[in-house]
């Protein structure tokens, strides 16, 4: 049996601020880590480096919640991540012995940032759909399958594929509107 | 109901033709179709791979973030504990030390100044690389290089506590120079301290002295002889904290454990 009194002390040791911090981190991560990671991975082509950049970007957002209060967080995060990638790239260039194996896949241009924020917002909106909605969109649109083929792959009637596709698109439209990305 | 599938081109040819024919006579379906059609342009901007990445973010990063935030809390507690039990924590103080190689006492105060935006610009991802793997507070705090390494100590303070501009107070005595940047923090005062001209291996304690003679320990540290070549004096930076509010403090005294006064820094 653990000593109950000590256990109680340990619980108090986790301050309210601490749990709030963790909640903030979790929500930042849940909402943004996936799209940030995808974006950075495309810039660097290096999964490990992309993880580091995502971590640093989210850590900065967590440390400076005041920065995020009066601006679109997504654009801020992408800007920070992009700057980190560029800084890292420059640091590498200044050390020639390290540039041989890992070059930056794509050096991001300033004006591409806004477009990237939008595109990843779309990916985000699709990823946030209910799984059955996402599945029919993936099959019909991204894999180019017909209703009949999709019905076979997913093991549901063709009529269900049609109705799900319709509701998936309506849900997607809403999700995009919520993100300010209405078509 | 078939509109969505039709829009995505998933209907068989005969059904697609039926839908088209229907829409010619049904303005409602036509309007709905047009409304949804804009979505295909957006769908085309991402790939299936993109969606999968968004749907499965790298969870290892979450673990590291939570660990990093926990470490930061520990650091904060350590700083508070240091203030409370001054004198007994020379070893702990060594972990907080930011010993620098030459007389560069302004460094800490300069590092304390950057706003959020400059910090965003200056640190590269390599700064991060040091953090996740390092164990204990020493690794998180010990500076190992360029200017971007210096702020972690200073940035432990939230910007909202920076009510006073960072103006360093200075004091000199027999080759020893100390600078203190006090920052009001809660009811007490956080201190960014740098001191140079103290020989290595010297242990220092800092006391905040009030007008009525009250003394409050504000931290202690030791200049680590291992880090520096023999014979050189070092400049050390560290963070202290006292429960006295800044307006009560008339001066800060740096003393050795034996009580010898190294230098005194008057408050304005």
Tab-separated table of C-alpha atoms in Angstrom:
chain	number	residue	atom	x	y	z
A	1	UNK	CA	0.000	0.000	0.000
A	2	UNK	CA	1.373	3.404	-0.875
A	3	UNK	CA	1.376	5.972	1.853
A	4	UNK	CA	-1.874	7.837	1.396
A	5	UNK	CA	-0.627	11.093	2.876
A	6	UNK	CA	2.256	11.316	0.498
A	7	UNK	CA	0.001	10.525	-2.407
A	8	UNK	CA	-2.191	13.435	-1.396
A	9	UNK	CA	0.788	15.749	-1.340
A	10	UNK	CA	1.775	14.634	-4.792
A	11	UNK	CA	-1.673	15.368	-6.106
A	12	UNK	CA	-1.488	18.878	-4.760
A	13	UNK	CA	1.864	19.206	-6.355
A	14	UNK	CA	0.178	19.072	-9.738
A	15	UNK	CA	-0.902	22.653	-9.613
A	16	UNK	CA	-4.053	23.893	-11.316
A	17	UNK	CA	-1.786	25.886	-13.578
A	18	UNK	CA	-0.011	22.686	-14.506
A	19	UNK	CA	-3.111	20.854	-15.586
A	20	UNK	CA	-4.330	23.916	-17.438
A	21	UNK	CA	-0.994	24.027	-19.221
A	22	UNK	CA	-1.337	20.444	-20.222
A	23	UNK	CA	-4.853	21.036	-21.476
A	24	UNK	CA	-3.683	23.950	-23.552
A	25	UNK	CA	-0.916	21.843	-25.031
A	26	UNK	CA	-3.280	19.017	-25.813
A	27	UNK	CA	-5.759	21.274	-27.519
A	28	UNK	CA	-3.032	23.008	-29.512
A	29	UNK	CA	-1.740	19.629	-30.534
A	30	UNK	CA	-5.119	18.148	-31.401
A	31	UNK	CA	-6.134	21.100	-33.489
A	32	UNK	CA	-2.929	21.931	-35.278
A	33	UNK	CA	-0.206	19.309	-35.021
A	34	UNK	CA	-1.438	17.210	-37.932
A	35	UNK	CA	-1.647	19.968	-40.491
A	36	UNK	CA	1.519	21.645	-39.224
A	37	UNK	CA	3.357	18.373	-39.493
A	38	UNK	CA	2.099	17.798	-43.010
A	39	UNK	CA	3.109	21.287	-44.020
A	40	UNK	CA	6.576	21.114	-42.512
A	41	UNK	CA	7.174	17.620	-43.810
A	42	UNK	CA	6.500	18.867	-47.299
A	43	UNK	CA	8.999	21.679	-46.772
A	44	UNK	CA	11.748	19.567	-45.284
A	45	UNK	CA	11.126	16.054	-46.542
A	46	UNK	CA	12.504	14.886	-43.218
A	47	UNK	CA	10.048	13.379	-40.707
A	48	UNK	CA	12.349	13.817	-37.732
A	49	UNK	CA	13.053	17.424	-38.493
A	50	UNK	CA	9.370	18.045	-39.168
A	51	UNK	CA	8.533	16.706	-35.720
A	52	UNK	CA	11.104	18.980	-34.133
A	53	UNK	CA	9.725	22.018	-35.913
A	54	UNK	CA	6.152	21.151	-34.963
A	55	UNK	CA	7.219	20.705	-31.363
A	56	UNK	CA	9.040	24.005	-31.231
A	57	UNK	CA	6.200	25.842	-32.946
A	58	UNK	CA	3.551	24.517	-30.578
A	59	UNK	CA	5.796	25.109	-27.596
A	60	UNK	CA	6.066	28.756	-28.559
A	61	UNK	CA	2.332	29.015	-28.951
A	62	UNK	CA	1.922	27.520	-25.495
A	63	UNK	CA	4.457	29.860	-23.952
A	64	UNK	CA	2.888	32.921	-25.475
A	65	UNK	CA	-0.882	32.554	-25.406
A	66	UNK	CA	-1.125	36.345	-25.445
A	67	UNK	CA	0.384	36.368	-28.927
A	68	UNK	CA	-2.423	34.220	-30.167
A	69	UNK	CA	-5.245	36.184	-28.655
A	70	UNK	CA	-5.687	38.734	-31.404
A	71	UNK	CA	-4.698	36.989	-34.595
A	72	UNK	CA	-5.563	33.851	-36.530
A	73	UNK	CA	-3.646	31.128	-34.787
A	74	UNK	CA	-3.269	28.943	-37.845
A	75	UNK	CA	-1.489	31.617	-39.846
A	76	UNK	CA	0.752	32.416	-36.869
A	77	UNK	CA	1.716	28.788	-36.383
A	78	UNK	CA	2.486	28.273	-40.052
A	79	UNK	CA	4.570	31.436	-40.110
A	80	UNK	CA	6.605	30.364	-37.100
A	81	UNK	CA	7.087	26.877	-38.510
A	82	UNK	CA	8.135	28.234	-41.861
A	83	UNK	CA	10.646	30.597	-40.248
A	84	UNK	CA	12.103	27.756	-38.240
A	85	UNK	CA	12.540	25.693	-41.381
A	86	UNK	CA	14.179	28.571	-43.212
A	87	UNK	CA	16.453	29.396	-40.270
A	88	UNK	CA	17.503	25.812	-39.996
A	89	UNK	CA	18.131	25.661	-43.703
A	90	UNK	CA	20.314	28.766	-43.531
A	91	UNK	CA	22.220	27.377	-40.576
A	92	UNK	CA	22.920	24.262	-42.567
A	93	UNK	CA	24.053	26.194	-45.579
A	94	UNK	CA	26.572	28.012	-43.448
A	95	UNK	CA	28.026	24.673	-42.445
A	96	UNK	CA	28.898	23.132	-45.804
A	97	UNK	CA	29.983	19.808	-44.414
A	98	UNK	CA	26.385	19.105	-43.459
A	99	UNK	CA	24.629	20.037	-46.656
A	100	UNK	CA	25.474	16.965	-48.642
A	101	UNK	CA	22.782	14.569	-47.577
A	102	UNK	CA	19.949	16.755	-46.415
A	103	UNK	CA	18.919	19.611	-48.588
A	104	UNK	CA	15.687	21.431	-48.041
A	105	UNK	CA	13.220	19.835	-50.396
A	106	UNK	CA	11.370	23.039	-51.176
A	107	UNK	CA	12.395	26.464	-50.044
A	108	UNK	CA	9.098	28.090	-49.185
A	109	UNK	CA	8.258	31.379	-50.776
A	110	UNK	CA	6.610	34.045	-48.694
A	111	UNK	CA	3.487	34.231	-50.842
A	112	UNK	CA	2.912	30.512	-50.693
A	113	UNK	CA	2.273	30.657	-47.009
A	114	UNK	CA	-1.300	31.865	-47.236
A	115	UNK	CA	-2.127	29.237	-49.785
A	116	UNK	CA	-0.551	26.549	-47.639
A	117	UNK	CA	-2.599	27.661	-44.646
A	118	UNK	CA	-5.734	27.328	-46.768
A	119	UNK	CA	-4.845	23.976	-48.271
A	120	UNK	CA	-4.013	22.483	-44.927
A	121	UNK	CA	-7.231	23.939	-43.604
A	122	UNK	CA	-9.044	21.912	-46.257
A	123	UNK	CA	-7.152	18.759	-45.322
A	124	UNK	CA	-7.982	19.535	-41.737
A	125	UNK	CA	-11.679	19.933	-42.490
A	126	UNK	CA	-11.774	16.615	-44.333
A	127	UNK	CA	-9.878	14.870	-41.572
A	128	UNK	CA	-12.348	16.273	-39.044
A	129	UNK	CA	-15.343	14.682	-40.802
A	130	UNK	CA	-17.000	11.661	-39.290
A	131	UNK	CA	-15.052	8.552	-40.305
A	132	UNK	CA	-17.839	7.191	-42.504
A	133	UNK	CA	-18.087	10.497	-44.315
A	134	UNK	CA	-14.370	10.728	-44.766
A	135	UNK	CA	-14.271	7.168	-46.079
A	136	UNK	CA	-16.731	7.748	-48.909
A	137	UNK	CA	-14.952	10.933	-49.974
A	138	UNK	CA	-11.603	9.161	-49.999
A	139	UNK	CA	-12.979	6.316	-52.097
A	140	UNK	CA	-15.026	8.302	-54.570
A	141	UNK	CA	-12.950	11.417	-55.024
A	142	UNK	CA	-9.359	10.635	-54.081
A	143	UNK	CA	-9.272	7.028	-55.244
A	144	UNK	CA	-11.584	7.647	-58.170
A	145	UNK	CA	-13.907	4.751	-57.381
A	146	UNK	CA	-17.475	4.612	-58.585
A	147	UNK	CA	-20.429	4.311	-56.247
A	148	UNK	CA	-20.608	0.617	-57.051
A	149	UNK	CA	-16.926	0.025	-56.354
A	150	UNK	CA	-17.050	2.084	-53.188
A	151	UNK	CA	-20.024	0.056	-51.997
A	152	UNK	CA	-18.032	-3.120	-52.456
A	153	UNK	CA	-14.891	-1.782	-50.792
A	154	UNK	CA	-16.737	-0.422	-47.775
A	155	UNK	CA	-19.272	-3.245	-47.627
A	156	UNK	CA	-22.324	-0.978	-47.658
A	157	UNK	CA	-25.221	-0.672	-50.139
A	158	UNK	CA	-24.757	1.673	-53.133
A	159	UNK	CA	-27.668	3.773	-51.936
A	160	UNK	CA	-25.829	4.369	-48.678
A	161	UNK	CA	-22.715	5.399	-50.560
A	162	UNK	CA	-24.743	8.010	-52.427
A	163	UNK	CA	-26.435	9.430	-49.382
A	164	UNK	CA	-23.218	9.415	-47.372
A	165	UNK	CA	-21.393	11.191	-50.157
A	166	UNK	CA	-24.070	13.840	-50.206
A	167	UNK	CA	-24.037	14.326	-46.428
A	168	UNK	CA	-20.262	14.231	-46.383
A	169	UNK	CA	-20.142	17.125	-48.824
A	170	UNK	CA	-22.676	19.117	-46.831
A	171	UNK	CA	-20.704	18.480	-43.649
A	172	UNK	CA	-17.504	19.427	-45.410
A	173	UNK	CA	-19.005	22.679	-46.576
A	174	UNK	CA	-19.918	23.528	-42.992
A	175	UNK	CA	-16.500	22.535	-41.717
A	176	UNK	CA	-14.859	24.743	-44.315
A	177	UNK	CA	-17.116	27.640	-43.468
A	178	UNK	CA	-16.172	27.297	-39.826
A	179	UNK	CA	-12.557	27.644	-40.883
A	180	UNK	CA	-13.261	30.643	-43.072
A	181	UNK	CA	-12.644	28.576	-46.184
A	182	UNK	CA	-16.077	28.542	-47.766
A	183	UNK	CA	-15.876	27.812	-51.489
B	1	UNK	CA	-29.216	12.292	-52.850
B	2	UNK	CA	-27.247	11.366	-55.917
B	3	UNK	CA	-26.038	14.916	-56.359
B	4	UNK	CA	-22.927	14.451	-54.269
B	5	UNK	CA	-21.843	11.287	-56.011
B	6	UNK	CA	-22.609	12.890	-59.328
B	7	UNK	CA	-20.534	15.905	-58.504
B	8	UNK	CA	-17.600	13.676	-57.672
B	9	UNK	CA	-18.073	11.747	-60.889
B	10	UNK	CA	-18.809	8.487	-59.109
B	11	UNK	CA	-22.113	7.623	-60.758
B	12	UNK	CA	-22.425	5.118	-63.564
B	13	UNK	CA	-23.049	6.757	-66.945
B	14	UNK	CA	-26.741	5.962	-67.133
B	15	UNK	CA	-27.503	7.304	-63.658
B	16	UNK	CA	-25.393	10.400	-64.267
B	17	UNK	CA	-27.460	11.084	-67.365
B	18	UNK	CA	-30.672	10.714	-65.363
B	19	UNK	CA	-29.435	13.188	-62.769
B	20	UNK	CA	-28.520	15.695	-65.476
B	21	UNK	CA	-31.928	15.349	-67.078
B	22	UNK	CA	-33.616	15.809	-63.711
B	23	UNK	CA	-31.671	18.963	-62.925
B	24	UNK	CA	-32.816	20.558	-66.184
B	25	UNK	CA	-36.339	20.670	-64.836
B	26	UNK	CA	-35.592	21.028	-61.118
B	27	UNK	CA	-34.137	24.413	-60.168
B	28	UNK	CA	-33.746	23.347	-56.546
B	29	UNK	CA	-31.488	20.423	-57.367
B	30	UNK	CA	-29.614	22.540	-59.873
B	31	UNK	CA	-29.019	25.231	-57.247
B	32	UNK	CA	-27.860	22.673	-54.736
B	33	UNK	CA	-25.533	21.111	-57.240
B	34	UNK	CA	-23.997	24.488	-58.032
B	35	UNK	CA	-23.596	25.203	-54.358
B	36	UNK	CA	-21.647	22.018	-53.767
B	37	UNK	CA	-19.648	22.251	-56.932
B	38	UNK	CA	-17.270	24.807	-55.468
B	39	UNK	CA	-16.043	22.109	-53.107
B	40	UNK	CA	-14.280	20.129	-55.793
B	41	UNK	CA	-11.789	22.960	-56.337
B	42	UNK	CA	-10.899	22.780	-52.651
B	43	UNK	CA	-10.824	18.987	-52.593
B	44	UNK	CA	-8.343	19.070	-55.429
B	45	UNK	CA	-5.909	21.122	-53.384
B	46	UNK	CA	-5.075	18.328	-51.016
B	47	UNK	CA	-4.030	14.739	-51.465
B	48	UNK	CA	-5.140	11.640	-49.652
B	49	UNK	CA	-1.746	11.579	-48.003
B	50	UNK	CA	-2.262	15.104	-46.675
B	51	UNK	CA	-5.526	14.067	-45.086
B	52	UNK	CA	-3.949	11.041	-43.489
B	53	UNK	CA	-1.184	13.170	-42.027
B	54	UNK	CA	-3.654	15.588	-40.542
B	55	UNK	CA	-5.707	12.741	-39.144
B	56	UNK	CA	-2.691	11.100	-37.511
B	57	UNK	CA	-0.461	13.777	-36.009
B	58	UNK	CA	2.898	12.659	-34.576
B	59	UNK	CA	1.931	11.699	-31.052
B	60	UNK	CA	5.554	11.511	-29.922
B	61	UNK	CA	5.567	15.292	-30.227
B	62	UNK	CA	2.662	15.560	-27.803
B	63	UNK	CA	4.544	13.518	-25.230
B	64	UNK	CA	7.594	15.694	-25.633
B	65	UNK	CA	5.555	18.865	-25.369
B	66	UNK	CA	3.941	17.731	-22.157
B	67	UNK	CA	7.326	16.722	-20.791
B	68	UNK	CA	8.734	20.109	-21.766
B	69	UNK	CA	5.922	21.956	-20.018
B	70	UNK	CA	6.339	19.826	-16.919
B	71	UNK	CA	10.046	20.550	-16.906
B	72	UNK	CA	9.308	24.226	-17.114
B	73	UNK	CA	7.052	23.972	-14.087
B	74	UNK	CA	9.754	22.149	-12.193
B	75	UNK	CA	12.178	24.889	-13.065
B	76	UNK	CA	9.795	27.482	-11.725
B	77	UNK	CA	9.399	25.570	-8.505
B	78	UNK	CA	13.124	25.150	-8.234
B	79	UNK	CA	13.600	28.883	-8.513
B	80	UNK	CA	11.040	29.480	-5.782
B	81	UNK	CA	12.610	26.837	-3.615
B	82	UNK	CA	15.973	28.390	-4.138
B	83	UNK	CA	14.746	31.680	-2.832
B	84	UNK	CA	13.148	30.085	0.171
B	85	UNK	CA	16.112	28.031	1.302
B	86	UNK	CA	19.045	30.184	0.433
B	87	UNK	CA	22.372	28.883	1.559
B	88	UNK	CA	21.466	25.253	1.508
B	89	UNK	CA	21.261	24.924	-2.209
B	90	UNK	CA	24.670	25.650	-3.582
B	91	UNK	CA	24.507	22.443	-5.566
B	92	UNK	CA	21.110	23.317	-6.951
B	93	UNK	CA	22.383	26.753	-7.716
B	94	UNK	CA	25.158	25.283	-9.780
B	95	UNK	CA	22.551	23.805	-12.060
B	96	UNK	CA	21.097	27.225	-12.633
B	97	UNK	CA	24.364	28.834	-13.356
B	98	UNK	CA	25.043	30.427	-16.633
B	99	UNK	CA	28.728	30.949	-16.282
B	100	UNK	CA	30.282	32.898	-19.041
B	101	UNK	CA	33.772	32.965	-20.204
B	102	UNK	CA	34.589	36.620	-20.050
B	103	UNK	CA	33.356	39.822	-18.527
B	104	UNK	CA	30.116	40.354	-20.323
B	105	UNK	CA	27.772	41.301	-17.563
B	106	UNK	CA	25.207	42.999	-19.780
B	107	UNK	CA	24.396	39.746	-21.435
B	108	UNK	CA	21.713	38.697	-19.036
B	109	UNK	CA	19.925	41.956	-19.039
B	110	UNK	CA	20.061	42.139	-22.801
B	111	UNK	CA	18.670	38.654	-22.984
B	112	UNK	CA	15.901	39.610	-20.664
B	113	UNK	CA	14.647	42.314	-22.942
B	114	UNK	CA	13.509	40.500	-26.074
B	115	UNK	CA	9.836	40.546	-26.676
B	116	UNK	CA	7.906	37.593	-27.880
B	117	UNK	CA	8.354	38.479	-31.508
B	118	UNK	CA	12.118	38.664	-31.436
B	119	UNK	CA	12.328	35.387	-29.672
B	120	UNK	CA	10.268	33.815	-32.393
B	121	UNK	CA	12.731	35.004	-34.959
B	122	UNK	CA	15.966	34.103	-33.344
B	123	UNK	CA	15.878	30.514	-32.187
B	124	UNK	CA	16.232	27.742	-34.709
B	125	UNK	CA	15.057	24.186	-34.380
B	126	UNK	CA	18.440	23.168	-33.121
B	127	UNK	CA	17.709	24.994	-29.908
B	128	UNK	CA	14.896	22.569	-29.485
B	129	UNK	CA	17.036	19.541	-30.088
B	130	UNK	CA	18.780	20.131	-26.833
B	131	UNK	CA	15.625	20.256	-24.827
B	132	UNK	CA	13.753	16.995	-25.220
B	133	UNK	CA	16.597	14.682	-24.416
B	134	UNK	CA	18.154	16.614	-21.641
B	135	UNK	CA	17.486	15.319	-18.196
B	136	UNK	CA	16.927	17.482	-15.189
B	137	UNK	CA	16.842	21.202	-14.890
B	138	UNK	CA	20.539	21.645	-15.518
B	139	UNK	CA	20.258	20.518	-19.099
B	140	UNK	CA	17.270	22.710	-19.693
B	141	UNK	CA	18.956	25.799	-18.383
B	142	UNK	CA	22.643	25.546	-18.980
B	143	UNK	CA	23.455	27.751	-21.910
B	144	UNK	CA	25.538	26.106	-24.542
B	145	UNK	CA	26.077	28.675	-27.193
B	146	UNK	CA	24.682	31.576	-29.110
B	147	UNK	CA	22.343	34.311	-28.014
B	148	UNK	CA	19.299	32.186	-28.617
B	149	UNK	CA	20.465	29.903	-25.850
B	150	UNK	CA	20.508	32.597	-23.250
B	151	UNK	CA	16.823	33.506	-22.922
B	152	UNK	CA	15.413	30.298	-21.396
B	153	UNK	CA	16.087	31.526	-17.894
B	154	UNK	CA	14.715	34.940	-18.561
B	155	UNK	CA	11.757	33.673	-20.535
B	156	UNK	CA	10.595	31.687	-17.549
B	157	UNK	CA	8.897	34.868	-16.593
B	158	UNK	CA	5.702	35.536	-18.366
B	159	UNK	CA	5.629	38.774	-20.264
B	160	UNK	CA	2.738	39.969	-18.125
B	161	UNK	CA	4.961	40.105	-15.064
B	162	UNK	CA	7.288	42.545	-16.734
B	163	UNK	CA	5.745	45.661	-15.309
B	164	UNK	CA	9.001	47.564	-14.928
B	165	UNK	CA	11.396	48.260	-17.755
B	166	UNK	CA	14.520	46.154	-17.559
B	167	UNK	CA	17.015	48.654	-16.209
B	168	UNK	CA	19.998	47.017	-14.584
B	169	UNK	CA	21.311	48.187	-11.227
B	170	UNK	CA	25.044	47.977	-10.856
B	171	UNK	CA	27.564	47.745	-8.072
B	172	UNK	CA	31.360	47.428	-7.987
B	173	UNK	CA	33.885	46.536	-5.352
B	174	UNK	CA	37.525	45.572	-5.777
B	175	UNK	CA	37.256	44.217	-9.282
B	176	UNK	CA	33.921	42.550	-8.709
B	177	UNK	CA	31.031	43.901	-10.716
B	178	UNK	CA	27.417	42.851	-10.308
B	179	UNK	CA	24.330	43.809	-12.233
B	180	UNK	CA	20.788	43.123	-11.209
B	181	UNK	CA	17.643	43.581	-13.199
B	182	UNK	CA	14.730	43.409	-10.791
B	183	UNK	CA	11.339	42.421	-12.096
B	184	UNK	CA	8.267	42.614	-9.952
B	185	UNK	CA	6.808	39.144	-9.672
B	186	UNK	CA	3.705	38.579	-7.618
B	187	UNK	CA	4.276	40.141	-4.206
B	188	UNK	CA	8.037	39.728	-4.478
B	189	UNK	CA	10.791	40.479	-6.916
B	190	UNK	CA	12.528	38.286	-9.451
B	191	UNK	CA	16.138	39.145	-10.117
B	192	UNK	CA	18.207	38.617	-13.210
B	193	UNK	CA	21.706	38.727	-11.874
B	194	UNK	CA	25.114	38.720	-13.449
B	195	UNK	CA	28.386	39.019	-11.657
B	196	UNK	CA	31.930	39.132	-12.922
B	197	UNK	CA	35.333	39.389	-11.305
B	198	UNK	CA	34.646	36.628	-8.815
B	199	UNK	CA	37.198	33.865	-8.865
B	200	UNK	CA	36.081	30.384	-9.719
B	201	UNK	CA	34.908	28.117	-7.012
B	202	UNK	CA	33.520	31.020	-5.058
B	203	UNK	CA	30.109	30.497	-3.608
B	204	UNK	CA	27.914	33.546	-3.491
B	205	UNK	CA	24.710	34.337	-1.749
B	206	UNK	CA	22.525	37.249	-2.646
B	207	UNK	CA	20.460	39.070	-0.061
B	208	UNK	CA	17.854	41.714	-0.637
B	209	UNK	CA	18.092	44.318	2.147
B	210	UNK	CA	15.114	46.438	3.142
B	211	UNK	CA	15.230	49.938	4.640
B	212	UNK	CA	14.331	48.590	8.081
B	213	UNK	CA	17.267	46.172	7.977
B	214	UNK	CA	15.228	43.121	6.982
B	215	UNK	CA	17.252	40.752	4.869
B	216	UNK	CA	15.780	38.258	2.477
B	217	UNK	CA	17.805	35.589	0.739
B	218	UNK	CA	17.443	35.839	-2.983
B	219	UNK	CA	19.520	32.955	-4.223
B	220	UNK	CA	22.938	31.425	-4.150
B	221	UNK	CA	25.257	29.835	-6.593
B	222	UNK	CA	28.774	28.767	-7.086
B	223	UNK	CA	31.137	29.550	-9.922
B	224	UNK	CA	31.971	26.139	-11.233
B	225	UNK	CA	35.734	25.713	-11.548
B	226	UNK	CA	35.342	22.796	-13.930
B	227	UNK	CA	33.954	24.938	-16.694
B	228	UNK	CA	36.700	27.462	-16.969
B	229	UNK	CA	40.403	27.529	-17.584
B	230	UNK	CA	42.532	28.041	-14.549
B	231	UNK	CA	43.198	31.542	-13.478
B	232	UNK	CA	40.382	33.279	-15.235
B	233	UNK	CA	37.624	35.100	-13.555
B	234	UNK	CA	34.181	34.404	-14.824
B	235	UNK	CA	30.958	36.221	-15.316
B	236	UNK	CA	27.996	34.277	-14.075
B	237	UNK	CA	24.322	34.886	-14.714
B	238	UNK	CA	21.463	33.476	-12.796
B	239	UNK	CA	17.973	34.169	-11.625
B	240	UNK	CA	17.007	34.833	-8.056
B	241	UNK	CA	13.841	35.680	-6.257
B	242	UNK	CA	13.007	37.462	-3.042
B	243	UNK	CA	9.733	37.871	-1.239
B	244	UNK	CA	10.470	41.548	-0.657
B	245	UNK	CA	8.788	43.883	-3.104
B	246	UNK	CA	11.167	46.040	-5.071
B	247	UNK	CA	10.060	49.300	-3.446
B	248	UNK	CA	11.113	48.012	-0.025
B	249	UNK	CA	14.601	47.034	-1.108
B	250	UNK	CA	17.409	49.521	-0.617
B	251	UNK	CA	20.265	47.323	-1.793
B	252	UNK	CA	21.392	43.843	-2.707
B	253	UNK	CA	24.391	42.326	-0.969
B	254	UNK	CA	26.498	39.529	-2.425
B	255	UNK	CA	28.298	37.562	0.258
B	256	UNK	CA	30.365	34.450	0.565
B	257	UNK	CA	29.046	31.644	2.786
B	258	UNK	CA	31.440	32.918	5.481
B	259	UNK	CA	29.719	36.282	5.381
B	260	UNK	CA	32.347	38.317	3.571
B	261	UNK	CA	30.789	41.043	1.434
B	262	UNK	CA	31.776	40.626	-2.204
B	263	UNK	CA	29.844	43.522	-3.648
B	264	UNK	CA	26.806	45.596	-2.887
B	265	UNK	CA	24.307	46.835	-5.450
B	266	UNK	CA	22.223	49.814	-4.366
B	267	UNK	CA	18.622	50.087	-5.488
B	268	UNK	CA	17.510	53.376	-6.934
